[in-house]
Every structure is written in C-alpha cells, then in structure tokens.
Amino acid sequence: MVKLSDRLQRLADEVQAGETVADIGTDHGLLPIFLYENHIAAKVILCDINEGPLLKAKQNIEAYGAFGLTDLRLGDGLGPLEPAEVDTVIIAGMGGLLMAEILGADLPKSKSFAKLVLQPRNAPERLRRWLCGNGWQIRNESLVREGRYICEIITAAPGAEEQREAGQEAAGGLDYEISPLLFRKRDTLLIPFIEKKIKTEHEIIKNIEAGSGKADHGRIRLAEERLEALNGLLKKARETV
Ligand SMILES: C[S@@+](CC[C@H](N)C(=O)[O-])C[C@H]1O[C@@H](n2cnc3c(N)ncnc32)[C@H](O)[C@@H]1O
C-alpha cells in the first residue's frame, strides 16, 4: 500500500468516498494510487502534459499493483477531460498562475466540475483572487508542512464569492493571502504561517537597508504596511487558535 506524504495525504482527505477524480499534472501518480487502493474514488483519471511523468505514474501503478488504474491521459490542463466527466479535479504542485491559466482556458468546462482541490506552489493569493473573481467559492483551506515549506490547500466549488470579513480587509486586505477560513478552522499551522511572512518582510527591509545605499523607500513602506497588517493578524491568530 502506498504511504503518502503529509501534503498528498491532505489532498486525498479532500476527496469524499465515491467521488470520481481527475489528477491534473499527476507526475508520480501516487495520489491516484492511494485513492484507488483505499477504495476512496470511484474512478481516477491521471493526466499530465508530459509523457515522462505518465510513464513514471505507470511504473508506480505496476509497482503498487494498482492495475485498475488504466485511464492515463496526455494533454494540457483540463484538455484531456470531457465536461463534467469527474466530480473533483485536483491540481497540485504547480504555480498558482499556471493553475489560473489552466482553469481559465475553458471556463464553462472548468465550472462543470463540482469541486477543485488546488495546491499552488506559489502565488496562492493571485489564484484565490482569480477564483473568487471568476465564479468560484472557496469552501475549505488548510495548511500542511512539507520540509521547510508550509503548503496551502484550497478547495473550491462553482458559486458566488464568499463575503469577505470586514476585519480582514481593514487589516490590509491580506485575506486573499491569509484566508479567513484558516481562522475559523483554527488551523494549527496558522501562527507559524503568519510568523514566516513576518520574518520575510523583516528580511526584505534588512536587505534593502544593507544594499547599495539607494534604498527602495517604496518597498520599505510596503513592507512596513504589511508588517502592521501581519502583526494584527498574528495577534488575532494567537487569540483564536
Ligand atoms: C511538480 S509536479 C507535481 C506532481 C503532483 N501533482 C504533486 O503535487 O506531487 C508538476 C507536474 O505537472 C505537470 N504539468 C505542468 N504543466 C501542466 C499542464 N499545463 N497540464 C498538465 N500537467 C502539467 C508536469 O509535467 C509535472 O508532472
């Protein structure tokens, strides 16, 4: 039986028993193998834009004896899928902007899937903004550690954008970056997640000040504004989690 990393396990946890699933950019195929072996998904389609990863997935399917997984498709984004062919589309381990591009390539098709499970490697705030601006509602958020990173998992469904929390907007509009849902869920990684962002802003200021003498005052001002907002959110997180 395949043992998933915490990150892949958290993605798997977003799939409900009996759902049909497509894993876009499947690479190693371990998530589909887990969903199949544990009889979680009724059907899993493995998709990738490159042949090499699909070959790797095939080798893993054989190594784990998951011979029922036969639906491997080569293609870009959602291209290999028919509209509404599966309940849940998982896209993990790619950049947030690439995910938005994949979903935006054919909006009616993208919205024909009941659920998206997304784990952007970067630009998560831009992906969230894009999702909310293009007719998805963010239904769940969770954080999971992978090495020195804290990964963000976003579950979305077609629907109207959720009401933003006024307090979050007042705290510098960081709610696309630090989801209000993480506060509501009291996510145990919320405090280290915010602390990491605070550390990054301090480092940015330090690096600019230690630079050539031509200090980037605009970026320093932005970092200071962000620090104020982040410290407000950290205080709220400490009171909440
Ligand atoms: C870093 S791997 C992530 C693998 C796996 N999803 C995970 O989270 O562990 C990214 C995979 O996405 C595939 N990929 C990149 N762009 C793609 C696209 N536009 N459509 C489908 N697959 C894509 C790559 O070939 C690669 O196998």
mmCIF file of C-alpha atoms and ligand atoms in Angstrom:
data_model
loop_
_atom_site.group_PDB
_atom_site.id
_atom_site.type_symbol
_atom_site.label_atom_id
_atom_site.label_comp_id
_atom_site.label_asym_id
_atom_site.label_seq_id
_atom_site.Cartn_x
_atom_site.Cartn_y
_atom_site.Cartn_z
ATOM 1 C CA MET A 1 0.000 0.000 0.000
ATOM 2 C CA VAL A 2 1.264 3.446 -0.860
ATOM 3 C CA LYS A 3 2.089 5.757 2.060
ATOM 4 C CA LEU A 4 1.522 9.376 1.124
ATOM 5 C CA SER A 5 3.482 12.411 2.305
ATOM 6 C CA ASP A 6 1.511 14.706 4.622
ATOM 7 C CA ARG A 7 0.906 17.077 1.699
ATOM 8 C CA LEU A 8 -0.508 14.416 -0.611
ATOM 9 C CA GLN A 9 -2.488 12.914 2.261
ATOM 10 C CA ARG A 10 -4.123 16.277 2.937
ATOM 11 C CA LEU A 11 -5.080 16.492 -0.734
ATOM 12 C CA ALA A 12 -6.523 12.978 -0.561
ATOM 13 C CA ASP A 13 -8.519 13.979 2.533
ATOM 14 C CA GLU A 14 -10.420 16.491 0.398
ATOM 15 C CA VAL A 15 -11.869 13.667 -1.713
ATOM 16 C CA GLN A 16 -15.129 12.178 -0.434
ATOM 17 C CA ALA A 17 -15.798 8.461 -0.764
ATOM 18 C CA GLY A 18 -17.372 7.563 -4.090
ATOM 19 C CA GLU A 19 -16.286 10.674 -5.966
ATOM 20 C CA THR A 20 -14.801 10.478 -9.438
ATOM 21 C CA VAL A 21 -11.490 12.312 -9.680
ATOM 22 C CA ALA A 22 -9.002 13.655 -12.217
ATOM 23 C CA ASP A 23 -5.443 14.415 -11.105
ATOM 24 C CA ILE A 24 -4.034 17.065 -13.456
ATOM 25 C CA GLY A 25 -0.236 17.099 -13.502
ATOM 26 C CA THR A 26 -0.198 13.736 -11.758
ATOM 27 C CA ASP A 27 3.558 13.126 -12.242
ATOM 28 C CA HIS A 28 4.331 10.126 -9.952
ATOM 29 C CA GLY A 29 0.643 9.186 -9.739
ATOM 30 C CA LEU A 30 0.880 8.413 -6.012
ATOM 31 C CA LEU A 31 -2.287 10.297 -5.089
ATOM 32 C CA PRO A 32 -4.455 8.391 -7.612
ATOM 33 C CA ILE A 33 -2.860 5.118 -6.451
ATOM 34 C CA PHE A 34 -3.811 5.928 -2.850
ATOM 35 C CA LEU A 35 -7.388 6.884 -3.827
ATOM 36 C CA TYR A 36 -7.711 3.633 -5.778
ATOM 37 C CA GLU A 37 -6.076 1.304 -3.229
ATOM 38 C CA ASN A 38 -8.206 2.656 -0.410
ATOM 39 C CA HIS A 39 -11.411 2.462 -2.470
ATOM 40 C CA ILE A 40 -11.992 6.190 -1.926
ATOM 41 C CA ALA A 41 -12.541 7.283 -5.511
ATOM 42 C CA ALA A 42 -14.982 5.528 -7.826
ATOM 43 C CA LYS A 43 -12.766 6.416 -10.798
ATOM 44 C CA VAL A 44 -9.468 8.278 -11.169
ATOM 45 C CA ILE A 45 -8.108 9.766 -14.377
ATOM 46 C CA LEU A 46 -4.393 10.551 -14.377
ATOM 47 C CA CYS A 47 -3.410 13.461 -16.653
ATOM 48 C CA ASP A 48 -0.120 15.105 -17.451
ATOM 49 C CA ILE A 49 1.223 17.352 -20.174
ATOM 50 C CA ASN A 50 4.442 15.339 -20.429
ATOM 51 C CA GLU A 51 4.998 11.721 -21.349
ATOM 52 C CA GLY A 52 7.818 11.195 -18.822
ATOM 53 C CA PRO A 53 5.592 11.746 -15.770
ATOM 54 C CA LEU A 54 2.866 9.492 -17.191
ATOM 55 C CA LEU A 55 5.477 6.783 -17.667
ATOM 56 C CA LYS A 56 6.584 7.290 -14.056
ATOM 57 C CA ALA A 57 2.936 7.045 -12.936
ATOM 58 C CA LYS A 58 2.546 3.824 -14.953
ATOM 59 C CA GLN A 59 5.645 2.331 -13.311
ATOM 60 C CA ASN A 60 4.290 3.224 -9.867
ATOM 61 C CA ILE A 61 0.885 1.742 -10.727
ATOM 62 C CA GLU A 62 2.668 -1.512 -11.609
ATOM 63 C CA ALA A 63 4.936 -1.379 -8.543
ATOM 64 C CA TYR A 64 1.913 -0.980 -6.243
ATOM 65 C CA GLY A 65 -0.221 -3.444 -8.199
ATOM 66 C CA ALA A 66 -2.925 -0.812 -8.730
ATOM 67 C CA PHE A 67 -3.797 -2.381 -12.078
ATOM 68 C CA GLY A 68 -7.328 -0.964 -12.108
ATOM 69 C CA LEU A 69 -5.841 2.470 -12.806
ATOM 70 C CA THR A 70 -5.788 2.347 -16.567
ATOM 71 C CA ASP A 71 -7.010 5.802 -17.548
ATOM 72 C CA LEU A 72 -3.817 7.800 -18.156
ATOM 73 C CA ARG A 73 -4.183 10.784 -20.493
ATOM 74 C CA LEU A 74 -1.618 13.008 -22.101
ATOM 75 C CA GLY A 75 -2.538 16.668 -22.539
ATOM 76 C CA ASP A 76 -2.528 20.249 -21.352
ATOM 77 C CA GLY A 77 -4.566 21.119 -18.273
ATOM 78 C CA LEU A 78 -8.213 20.080 -18.483
ATOM 79 C CA GLY A 79 -7.897 19.377 -22.227
ATOM 80 C CA PRO A 80 -7.925 15.568 -21.822
ATOM 81 C CA LEU A 81 -11.236 15.686 -19.876
ATOM 82 C CA GLU A 82 -14.805 15.933 -21.143
ATOM 83 C CA PRO A 83 -17.036 18.495 -19.412
ATOM 84 C CA ALA A 84 -18.395 17.128 -16.102
ATOM 85 C CA GLU A 85 -16.520 13.869 -16.658
ATOM 86 C CA VAL A 86 -15.464 13.775 -13.000
ATOM 87 C CA ASP A 87 -16.722 15.277 -9.746
ATOM 88 C CA THR A 88 -13.374 16.503 -8.479
ATOM 89 C CA VAL A 89 -10.354 17.958 -10.218
ATOM 90 C CA ILE A 90 -7.078 18.007 -8.284
ATOM 91 C CA ILE A 91 -4.237 20.246 -9.447
ATOM 92 C CA ALA A 92 -1.226 20.235 -7.136
ATOM 93 C CA GLY A 93 2.397 21.230 -7.186
ATOM 94 C CA MET A 94 2.232 23.866 -9.941
ATOM 95 C CA GLY A 95 2.351 27.649 -9.792
ATOM 96 C CA GLY A 96 -0.851 29.476 -8.893
ATOM 97 C CA LEU A 97 -0.835 31.487 -12.106
ATOM 98 C CA LEU A 98 -0.465 28.346 -14.212
ATOM 99 C CA MET A 99 -3.466 26.902 -12.380
ATOM 100 C CA ALA A 100 -5.498 30.036 -13.155
ATOM 101 C CA GLU A 101 -4.396 29.745 -16.785
ATOM 102 C CA ILE A 102 -5.444 26.081 -16.916
ATOM 103 C CA LEU A 103 -8.851 26.838 -15.387
ATOM 104 C CA GLY A 104 -9.344 29.985 -17.460
ATOM 105 C CA ALA A 105 -8.620 28.229 -20.765
ATOM 106 C CA ASP A 106 -12.226 26.970 -20.869
ATOM 107 C CA LEU A 107 -14.328 28.465 -18.057
ATOM 108 C CA PRO A 108 -17.585 26.584 -18.813
ATOM 109 C CA LYS A 109 -15.695 23.277 -18.793
ATOM 110 C CA SER A 110 -13.787 24.188 -15.611
ATOM 111 C CA LYS A 111 -17.068 25.067 -13.899
ATOM 112 C CA SER A 112 -18.650 21.790 -14.965
ATOM 113 C CA PHE A 113 -16.615 20.041 -12.253
ATOM 114 C CA ALA A 114 -18.253 20.180 -8.831
ATOM 115 C CA LYS A 115 -15.043 20.606 -6.869
ATOM 116 C CA LEU A 116 -11.476 21.785 -7.317
ATOM 117 C CA VAL A 117 -8.674 20.828 -4.958
ATOM 118 C CA LEU A 118 -5.688 23.069 -5.577
ATOM 119 C CA GLN A 119 -2.251 23.250 -4.036
ATOM 120 C CA PRO A 120 -0.340 26.116 -5.628
ATOM 121 C CA ARG A 121 3.439 26.132 -5.199
ATOM 122 C CA ASN A 122 3.460 29.941 -5.420
ATOM 123 C CA ALA A 123 1.207 32.975 -5.956
ATOM 124 C CA PRO A 124 -1.667 31.465 -3.916
ATOM 125 C CA GLU A 125 -3.139 34.924 -3.277
ATOM 126 C CA ARG A 126 -3.345 35.594 -7.013
ATOM 127 C CA LEU A 127 -5.005 32.235 -7.565
ATOM 128 C CA ARG A 128 -7.581 32.945 -4.817
ATOM 129 C CA ARG A 129 -8.320 36.373 -6.243
ATOM 130 C CA TRP A 130 -8.713 34.828 -9.692
ATOM 131 C CA LEU A 131 -11.011 32.070 -8.405
ATOM 132 C CA CYS A 132 -13.244 34.484 -6.497
ATOM 133 C CA GLY A 133 -13.339 36.872 -9.457
ATOM 134 C CA ASN A 134 -14.288 34.120 -11.878
ATOM 135 C CA GLY A 135 -17.187 32.484 -10.101
ATOM 136 C CA TRP A 136 -15.748 30.024 -7.593
ATOM 137 C CA GLN A 137 -16.365 29.952 -3.893
ATOM 138 C CA ILE A 138 -13.564 28.850 -1.605
ATOM 139 C CA ARG A 139 -15.032 26.138 0.589
ATOM 140 C CA ASN A 140 -12.024 24.941 2.542
ATOM 141 C CA GLU A 141 -8.455 25.926 3.251
ATOM 142 C CA SER A 142 -5.729 24.058 5.039
ATOM 143 C CA LEU A 143 -2.035 24.314 5.706
ATOM 144 C CA VAL A 144 0.379 21.422 5.718
ATOM 145 C CA ARG A 145 4.114 21.231 6.250
ATOM 146 C CA GLU A 146 6.417 19.859 3.605
ATOM 147 C CA GLY A 147 10.057 20.167 4.637
ATOM 148 C CA ARG A 148 10.700 23.831 5.346
ATOM 149 C CA TYR A 149 7.591 24.938 3.457
ATOM 150 C CA ILE A 150 4.057 25.399 4.629
ATOM 151 C CA CYS A 151 1.836 24.379 1.715
ATOM 152 C CA GLU A 152 -1.632 25.805 1.143
ATOM 153 C CA ILE A 153 -4.523 23.634 0.022
ATOM 154 C CA ILE A 154 -7.578 25.356 -1.412
ATOM 155 C CA THR A 155 -10.864 23.585 -2.070
ATOM 156 C CA ALA A 156 -13.292 25.496 -4.264
ATOM 157 C CA ALA A 157 -16.650 24.958 -5.900
ATOM 158 C CA PRO A 158 -18.502 26.956 -8.533
ATOM 159 C CA GLY A 159 -20.599 29.617 -6.815
ATOM 160 C CA ALA A 160 -20.691 33.206 -5.693
ATOM 161 C CA GLU A 161 -17.731 34.627 -3.839
ATOM 162 C CA GLU A 162 -17.963 34.336 -0.102
ATOM 163 C CA GLN A 163 -18.476 37.528 1.866
ATOM 164 C CA ARG A 164 -15.094 38.941 2.870
ATOM 165 C CA GLU A 165 -14.612 39.588 6.549
ATOM 166 C CA ALA A 166 -14.574 43.333 7.170
ATOM 167 C CA GLY A 167 -11.869 42.982 9.809
ATOM 168 C CA GLN A 168 -9.593 41.217 7.368
ATOM 169 C CA GLU A 169 -9.981 43.915 4.753
ATOM 170 C CA ALA A 170 -9.235 46.504 7.408
ATOM 171 C CA ALA A 171 -6.080 44.582 8.283
ATOM 172 C CA GLY A 172 -4.523 45.414 4.953
ATOM 173 C CA GLY A 173 -6.537 43.312 2.526
ATOM 174 C CA LEU A 174 -4.464 40.214 3.208
ATOM 175 C CA ASP A 175 -7.453 37.893 3.119
ATOM 176 C CA TYR A 176 -6.501 36.520 -0.295
ATOM 177 C CA GLU A 177 -3.114 35.749 1.229
ATOM 178 C CA ILE A 178 -4.211 34.500 4.640
ATOM 179 C CA SER A 179 -7.676 33.076 4.318
ATOM 180 C CA PRO A 180 -10.309 33.948 6.948
ATOM 181 C CA LEU A 181 -11.233 30.251 6.802
ATOM 182 C CA LEU A 182 -7.926 29.375 8.486
ATOM 183 C CA PHE A 183 -9.010 31.461 11.487
ATOM 184 C CA ARG A 184 -12.465 29.931 11.530
ATOM 185 C CA LYS A 185 -10.962 26.438 11.374
ATOM 186 C CA ARG A 186 -8.277 27.311 13.946
ATOM 187 C CA ASP A 187 -5.660 25.776 11.687
ATOM 188 C CA THR A 188 -2.749 24.682 13.876
ATOM 189 C CA LEU A 189 -0.181 25.993 11.358
ATOM 190 C CA LEU A 190 -1.747 29.447 11.123
ATOM 191 C CA ILE A 191 0.606 31.038 13.681
ATOM 192 C CA PRO A 192 3.863 29.705 12.133
ATOM 193 C CA PHE A 193 2.453 30.587 8.693
ATOM 194 C CA ILE A 194 1.965 34.246 9.657
ATOM 195 C CA GLU A 195 5.262 34.332 11.588
ATOM 196 C CA LYS A 196 7.072 33.161 8.456
ATOM 197 C CA LYS A 197 5.567 36.017 6.457
ATOM 198 C CA ILE A 198 6.596 38.491 9.169
ATOM 199 C CA LYS A 199 10.148 37.125 9.066
ATOM 200 C CA THR A 200 10.225 37.539 5.278
ATOM 201 C CA GLU A 201 9.167 41.207 5.498
ATOM 202 C CA HIS A 202 11.851 41.912 8.153
ATOM 203 C CA GLU A 203 14.425 40.273 5.886
ATOM 204 C CA ILE A 204 13.268 42.365 2.912
ATOM 205 C CA ILE A 205 13.699 45.581 4.917
ATOM 206 C CA LYS A 206 17.098 44.420 6.237
ATOM 207 C CA ASN A 207 18.330 43.506 2.755
ATOM 208 C CA ILE A 208 17.175 46.781 1.209
ATOM 209 C CA GLU A 209 18.790 48.790 4.013
ATOM 210 C CA ALA A 210 22.014 46.810 3.705
ATOM 211 C CA GLY A 211 22.020 47.363 -0.071
ATOM 212 C CA SER A 212 23.798 49.851 -2.268
ATOM 213 C CA GLY A 213 22.607 52.897 -0.371
ATOM 214 C CA LYS A 214 19.875 53.526 -2.952
ATOM 215 C CA ALA A 215 17.188 52.378 -0.548
ATOM 216 C CA ASP A 216 13.923 51.385 -2.165
ATOM 217 C CA HIS A 217 11.693 53.527 0.026
ATOM 218 C CA GLY A 218 8.528 52.346 -1.723
ATOM 219 C CA ARG A 219 9.263 48.693 -0.970
ATOM 220 C CA ILE A 220 10.269 49.508 2.607
ATOM 221 C CA ARG A 221 6.982 51.375 3.094
ATOM 222 C CA LEU A 222 5.078 48.410 1.650
ATOM 223 C CA ALA A 223 6.950 46.015 3.947
ATOM 224 C CA GLU A 224 6.102 48.205 6.943
ATOM 225 C CA GLU A 225 2.422 48.301 5.974
ATOM 226 C CA ARG A 226 2.425 44.566 5.505
ATOM 227 C CA LEU A 227 4.141 44.090 8.869
ATOM 228 C CA GLU A 228 1.464 46.133 10.584
ATOM 229 C CA ALA A 229 -1.280 44.060 8.951
ATOM 230 C CA LEU A 230 0.526 40.782 9.599
ATOM 231 C CA ASN A 231 1.149 41.618 13.258
ATOM 232 C CA GLY A 232 -2.567 42.396 13.624
ATOM 233 C CA LEU A 233 -3.418 39.015 12.112
ATOM 234 C CA LEU A 234 -0.839 37.259 14.307
ATOM 235 C CA LYS A 235 -2.459 38.774 17.397
ATOM 236 C CA LYS A 236 -5.870 37.627 16.164
ATOM 237 C CA ALA A 237 -4.474 34.143 15.413
ATOM 238 C CA ARG A 238 -2.985 33.864 18.913
ATOM 239 C CA GLU A 239 -6.366 34.756 20.401
ATOM 240 C CA THR A 240 -8.151 32.300 18.093
ATOM 241 C CA VAL A 241 -6.044 29.159 17.595
HETATM 242 C C1 LIG B 1 5.825 19.240 -9.588
HETATM 243 S S1 LIG B 1 4.835 18.093 -10.436
HETATM 244 C C2 LIG B 1 3.534 17.881 -9.264
HETATM 245 C C3 LIG B 1 3.140 16.436 -9.155
HETATM 246 C C4 LIG B 1 1.969 16.139 -8.239
HETATM 247 N N1 LIG B 1 0.754 16.754 -8.698
HETATM 248 C C5 LIG B 1 2.283 16.571 -6.835
HETATM 249 O O1 LIG B 1 1.679 17.539 -6.335
HETATM 250 O O2 LIG B 1 3.137 15.932 -6.204
HETATM 251 C C6 LIG B 1 4.063 19.035 -11.705
HETATM 252 C C7 LIG B 1 3.515 18.157 -12.826
HETATM 253 O O3 LIG B 1 2.611 18.949 -13.589
HETATM 254 C C8 LIG B 1 2.794 18.667 -14.956
HETATM 255 N N2 LIG B 1 2.279 19.830 -15.699
HETATM 256 C C9 LIG B 1 2.850 21.037 -15.841
HETATM 257 N N3 LIG B 1 2.067 21.839 -16.586
HETATM 258 C C10 LIG B 1 0.963 21.123 -16.911
HETATM 259 C C11 LIG B 1 -0.209 21.388 -17.655
HETATM 260 N N4 LIG B 1 -0.411 22.570 -18.238
HETATM 261 N N5 LIG B 1 -1.125 20.422 -17.783
HETATM 262 C C12 LIG B 1 -0.936 19.209 -17.200
HETATM 263 N N6 LIG B 1 0.148 18.891 -16.493
HETATM 264 C C13 LIG B 1 1.091 19.830 -16.332
HETATM 265 C C14 LIG B 1 4.297 18.411 -15.083
HETATM 266 O O4 LIG B 1 4.589 17.639 -16.227
HETATM 267 C C15 LIG B 1 4.588 17.670 -13.778
HETATM 268 O O5 LIG B 1 4.474 16.282 -13.948
#
